[in-house]
Amino acid sequence: MTISSIGYIAEIEAWRREIEVALRRDWVSLAGRFELEPGESRIGAHPTSEIALPIDSAPDSVGVITLVDGEVTLTLASDVAVFVNSAPTAQVVHLRSDAAGPPDIVTFGSLTFFIIRRGPRTILRLRDANSPVLQKFGGRRWFAVDETYLVDAVFTPYNPPKPLSITNILGDTSGQGSPGAVTFTLGDQQYQLDATGWRDGGLVLHFHDQTNGKLTYGGGRTLVTSAPVSGLVTLDFNRTSNLPCAFTEFATCPLPPQQNRLPVRIEAGEQRPDLK
């Protein structure tokens, strides 16, 4: 093993540790997903609440959430200490969803919730910093780092962006634009993937391969590439990761577009979390 290989492996392992921290914080801690109905919904641990929080430490009543014409308002119960974006709040507060940026974060005790939009749905997503699932989580599982899965690819931009229809695990389909395609070679075969967006200057590739449902998560995996330079981009499949739905029933992950189903096994990156 060369010095450069040792450095590369160390870099990948450091990245894997970093995204495990984010996974535990953002996804394994999820404790509920509640679709809001138009009008008023009581939220709290009391079983008669329309949004009944399944947490013993939750107060019987947090307040009332009102959904009108896509807008969400929280009216707090008078005896509950609640913070919005880490600051004390008025008794009635409008809650921003994630539709146009970061949502407002409502905190009480070990619990937080926020509002997300998924297709026609307005959803309350709940986190519990003391979740038993989080405490028992055994960590991500990975293939050994393999430099043969570090490959160069050609990036062909779509101008205008290519329309894609993306369906999530709830069955909702929405349109989005693909910024372009990457063409690469593994073994002696050439493959192509449509990017599903941009992240941190790189392309997001959401794909299915022949390991899915066996060695890897059945819903597909994602890879964020380096930034394209002069029509070229690096694909490091050792950085391929699961979608959050591999770890929690409360996520709303998209499924890969049909054209991103690869007829090849990519034994690199993240494995199924329950793989024995």
Coordinates of C-alpha atoms in Angstrom, one line a residue:
M1 CA 0.0 0.0 0.0
T2 CA 1.4 3.4 -1.0
I3 CA 1.6 6.5 1.1
S4 CA -1.0 8.1 -1.1
S5 CA -3.3 5.1 -0.6
I6 CA -2.9 5.4 3.2
G7 CA -3.8 9.1 3.0
Y8 CA -6.8 8.4 0.8
I9 CA -8.2 5.7 3.1
A10 CA -7.7 8.0 6.1
E11 CA -9.6 10.8 4.3
I12 CA -12.5 8.5 3.5
E13 CA -12.7 7.1 7.1
A14 CA -12.7 10.6 8.5
W15 CA -15.6 11.6 6.2
R16 CA -17.5 8.5 7.2
R17 CA -17.1 9.4 10.9
E18 CA -18.3 13.0 10.2
I19 CA -21.5 11.9 8.4
E20 CA -22.3 9.4 11.1
V21 CA -22.5 12.3 13.6
A22 CA -24.9 14.1 11.3
L23 CA -27.0 10.9 10.8
R24 CA -27.4 10.4 14.5
R25 CA -28.4 14.0 15.1
D26 CA -30.7 14.5 12.2
W27 CA -32.2 11.1 11.4
V28 CA -31.8 8.3 13.9
S29 CA -33.2 10.7 16.5
L30 CA -36.5 11.0 14.6
A31 CA -39.5 9.9 16.8
G32 CA -42.5 10.7 14.6
R33 CA -44.0 12.0 11.4
F34 CA -47.5 13.4 11.4
E35 CA -49.3 14.7 8.4
L36 CA -51.3 17.8 9.3
E37 CA -54.9 18.2 8.4
P38 CA -56.5 21.5 7.5
G39 CA -57.8 23.3 10.6
E40 CA -56.8 22.9 14.2
S41 CA -54.9 19.9 15.7
R42 CA -54.1 19.5 19.3
I43 CA -50.5 18.4 20.0
G44 CA -49.3 16.6 23.1
A45 CA -48.9 13.3 24.8
H46 CA -52.6 13.0 25.7
P47 CA -54.1 10.1 23.7
T48 CA -57.0 12.3 22.5
S49 CA -54.7 14.7 20.8
E50 CA -54.9 14.7 17.0
I51 CA -51.1 14.7 17.1
A52 CA -50.4 12.3 20.0
L53 CA -46.7 12.4 20.8
P54 CA -45.4 8.9 21.6
I55 CA -43.0 10.1 24.2
D56 CA -43.5 9.6 28.0
S57 CA -41.7 12.8 28.8
A58 CA -43.9 15.0 26.6
P59 CA -46.5 17.2 28.2
D60 CA -50.1 16.3 27.9
S61 CA -50.6 19.5 25.9
V62 CA -48.1 21.5 24.0
G63 CA -50.8 23.6 22.3
V64 CA -52.7 23.7 19.1
I65 CA -51.4 23.7 15.5
T66 CA -53.5 25.3 12.9
L67 CA -53.1 24.7 9.1
V68 CA -54.9 27.2 6.8
D69 CA -54.1 27.6 3.1
G70 CA -50.7 26.0 3.6
E71 CA -49.7 28.3 6.5
V72 CA -49.0 26.8 10.0
T73 CA -49.5 28.5 13.3
L74 CA -48.7 27.2 16.8
T75 CA -50.8 28.4 19.8
L76 CA -49.0 27.3 22.9
A77 CA -50.5 25.9 26.1
S78 CA -50.0 28.4 28.9
D79 CA -47.9 26.1 31.2
V80 CA -45.4 24.7 28.7
A81 CA -41.9 26.2 28.3
V82 CA -41.3 26.2 24.5
F83 CA -38.5 27.7 22.5
V84 CA -38.5 28.5 18.7
N85 CA -35.1 28.6 17.1
S86 CA -33.6 28.5 20.6
A87 CA -35.4 31.6 21.8
P88 CA -38.5 32.1 24.1
T89 CA -41.5 32.8 22.0
A90 CA -44.9 34.4 22.1
Q91 CA -48.0 32.4 22.8
V92 CA -49.0 32.4 19.1
V93 CA -46.2 31.9 16.5
H94 CA -46.2 31.3 12.8
L95 CA -44.0 28.4 11.8
R96 CA -42.0 28.4 8.6
S97 CA -41.7 25.1 6.8
D98 CA -38.7 23.9 4.8
A99 CA -40.3 24.9 1.5
A100 CA -38.1 27.9 1.0
G101 CA -35.2 27.3 3.4
P102 CA -34.5 26.1 6.9
P103 CA -37.7 25.5 8.9
D104 CA -38.4 27.0 12.4
I105 CA -37.4 24.6 15.1
V106 CA -39.7 24.2 18.1
T107 CA -38.1 22.8 21.3
F108 CA -39.5 21.6 24.6
G109 CA -37.5 19.4 26.9
S110 CA -35.6 16.7 24.9
L111 CA -38.1 17.1 22.0
T112 CA -38.0 19.2 18.8
F113 CA -40.3 19.4 15.9
F114 CA -40.5 21.3 12.6
I115 CA -42.7 21.5 9.5
I116 CA -41.8 20.1 6.1
R117 CA -43.6 20.1 2.8
R118 CA -43.6 17.0 0.6
G119 CA -45.7 17.2 -2.5
P120 CA -49.3 18.1 -1.4
R121 CA -48.5 17.1 2.2
T122 CA -47.7 19.4 5.2
I123 CA -45.9 17.2 7.7
L124 CA -44.7 17.7 11.3
R125 CA -41.4 15.9 11.9
L126 CA -40.5 15.1 15.6
R127 CA -37.1 14.4 17.1
D128 CA -36.2 13.1 20.5
A129 CA -32.6 13.7 21.8
N130 CA -33.2 10.8 24.3
S131 CA -34.7 8.4 21.7
P132 CA -34.2 4.7 22.7
V133 CA -33.5 4.0 19.0
L134 CA -30.7 6.5 19.0
Q135 CA -29.2 5.1 22.2
K136 CA -29.2 1.6 20.7
F137 CA -28.0 2.6 17.2
G138 CA -25.0 0.5 16.2
G139 CA -23.6 2.8 13.6
R140 CA -23.3 2.7 9.8
R141 CA -21.8 -0.3 8.0
W142 CA -19.4 0.2 5.1
F143 CA -17.5 -1.8 2.4
A144 CA -13.8 -1.6 2.7
V145 CA -12.3 1.4 0.9
D146 CA -11.5 0.3 -2.7
E147 CA -9.6 2.7 -5.0
T148 CA -10.9 1.0 -8.1
Y149 CA -14.2 2.7 -7.3
L150 CA -12.6 6.1 -7.6
V151 CA -13.3 6.9 -11.3
D152 CA -13.3 9.9 -13.7
A153 CA -16.4 10.7 -15.5
V154 CA -17.6 13.0 -18.3
F155 CA -20.2 15.6 -17.3
T156 CA -22.7 16.6 -20.0
P157 CA -24.9 19.5 -18.9
Y158 CA -28.5 19.7 -19.9
N159 CA -29.5 23.2 -21.1
P160 CA -32.2 23.7 -20.2
P161 CA -32.3 21.2 -17.3
K162 CA -33.9 17.9 -18.2
P163 CA -37.3 17.4 -16.5
L164 CA -37.4 14.5 -14.1
S165 CA -40.4 12.9 -12.3
I166 CA -39.3 11.9 -8.8
T167 CA -41.5 9.7 -6.6
N168 CA -40.9 9.4 -2.9
I169 CA -41.7 6.5 -0.5
L170 CA -45.1 8.1 0.3
G171 CA -46.1 7.7 -3.3
D172 CA -46.0 11.5 -4.1
T173 CA -44.5 12.4 -7.4
S174 CA -42.9 15.8 -8.1
G175 CA -41.0 17.4 -10.9
Q176 CA -37.4 18.6 -10.8
G177 CA -34.7 19.4 -13.2
S178 CA -31.6 17.4 -13.9
P179 CA -28.5 19.6 -14.4
G180 CA -26.8 17.0 -16.5
A181 CA -25.5 13.5 -16.9
V182 CA -22.3 11.7 -16.0
T183 CA -20.8 9.0 -18.1
F184 CA -18.2 6.7 -16.6
T185 CA -16.6 3.3 -17.0
L186 CA -16.4 0.4 -14.5
G187 CA -14.6 -2.7 -15.7
D188 CA -15.1 -2.7 -19.4
Q189 CA -18.6 -1.3 -19.4
Q190 CA -19.8 2.3 -19.8
Y191 CA -22.7 3.7 -17.7
Q192 CA -24.6 6.9 -17.4
L193 CA -26.5 8.6 -14.6
D194 CA -28.7 11.7 -14.5
A195 CA -27.8 14.0 -11.7
T196 CA -30.8 14.9 -9.5
G197 CA -29.4 18.2 -8.3
W198 CA -26.4 20.1 -6.9
R199 CA -24.9 20.0 -3.4
D200 CA -21.9 22.0 -2.2
G201 CA -20.8 22.6 -5.8
G202 CA -21.0 18.9 -6.7
L203 CA -23.6 16.8 -8.4
V204 CA -26.1 14.6 -6.5
L205 CA -26.4 11.1 -8.1
H206 CA -29.3 9.0 -6.8
F207 CA -29.0 5.5 -8.2
H208 CA -30.0 1.8 -7.8
D209 CA -27.5 -1.0 -8.5
Q210 CA -27.5 -4.8 -8.3
T211 CA -26.5 -4.9 -4.6
N212 CA -29.6 -3.0 -3.5
G213 CA -31.9 -5.1 -1.3
K214 CA -29.0 -7.6 -0.7
L215 CA -25.8 -6.0 0.5
T216 CA -27.1 -2.4 0.4
Y217 CA -30.3 -0.6 1.1
G218 CA -33.1 -1.5 -1.2
G219 CA -34.3 2.0 -1.9
G220 CA -31.1 3.0 -3.6
R221 CA -28.1 5.1 -2.5
T222 CA -26.7 8.6 -3.2
L223 CA -23.3 10.0 -4.2
V224 CA -22.3 13.6 -4.1
T225 CA -19.5 14.2 -6.6
S226 CA -16.7 16.7 -6.8
A227 CA -17.4 20.0 -8.7
P228 CA -17.2 19.5 -12.5
V229 CA -14.1 21.0 -14.1
S230 CA -13.8 21.4 -17.8
G231 CA -16.4 18.8 -18.5
L232 CA -14.9 16.2 -16.1
V233 CA -16.0 15.1 -12.7
T234 CA -14.7 12.6 -10.1
L235 CA -17.0 9.9 -8.8
D236 CA -15.8 8.3 -5.6
F237 CA -18.2 5.4 -4.9
N238 CA -16.5 4.9 -1.6
R239 CA -18.5 7.9 -0.5
T240 CA -21.8 6.4 -1.6
S241 CA -24.3 6.6 1.3
N242 CA -27.7 5.4 2.2
L243 CA -30.8 7.6 2.2
P244 CA -32.2 8.3 5.7
C245 CA -35.1 5.9 5.0
A246 CA -32.5 3.1 5.6
F247 CA -32.4 4.2 9.3
T248 CA -35.9 5.5 10.1
E249 CA -39.5 5.0 9.2
F250 CA -40.1 8.7 9.6
A251 CA -38.1 10.0 6.6
T252 CA -39.7 10.7 3.2
C253 CA -37.0 9.7 0.8
P254 CA -37.1 9.9 -3.0
L255 CA -36.7 6.8 -5.1
P256 CA -34.1 6.8 -7.9
P257 CA -35.4 7.8 -11.4
Q258 CA -35.8 4.7 -13.6
Q259 CA -32.9 5.6 -15.9
N260 CA -30.5 5.5 -12.9
R261 CA -31.0 1.8 -12.3
L262 CA -27.5 0.3 -13.1
P263 CA -27.1 -3.3 -14.3
V264 CA -23.9 -3.7 -12.3
R265 CA -22.9 -4.4 -8.6
I266 CA -21.2 -1.4 -6.9
E267 CA -19.6 -3.0 -3.8
A268 CA -18.4 0.3 -2.4
G269 CA -19.7 2.8 0.1
E270 CA -22.4 2.1 2.6
Q271 CA -24.0 -1.2 3.2
R272 CA -27.4 -2.1 4.7
P273 CA -27.5 -1.1 8.4
D274 CA -29.0 -4.5 9.3
L275 CA -26.5 -6.5 7.3
K276 CA -25.2 -9.5 9.4

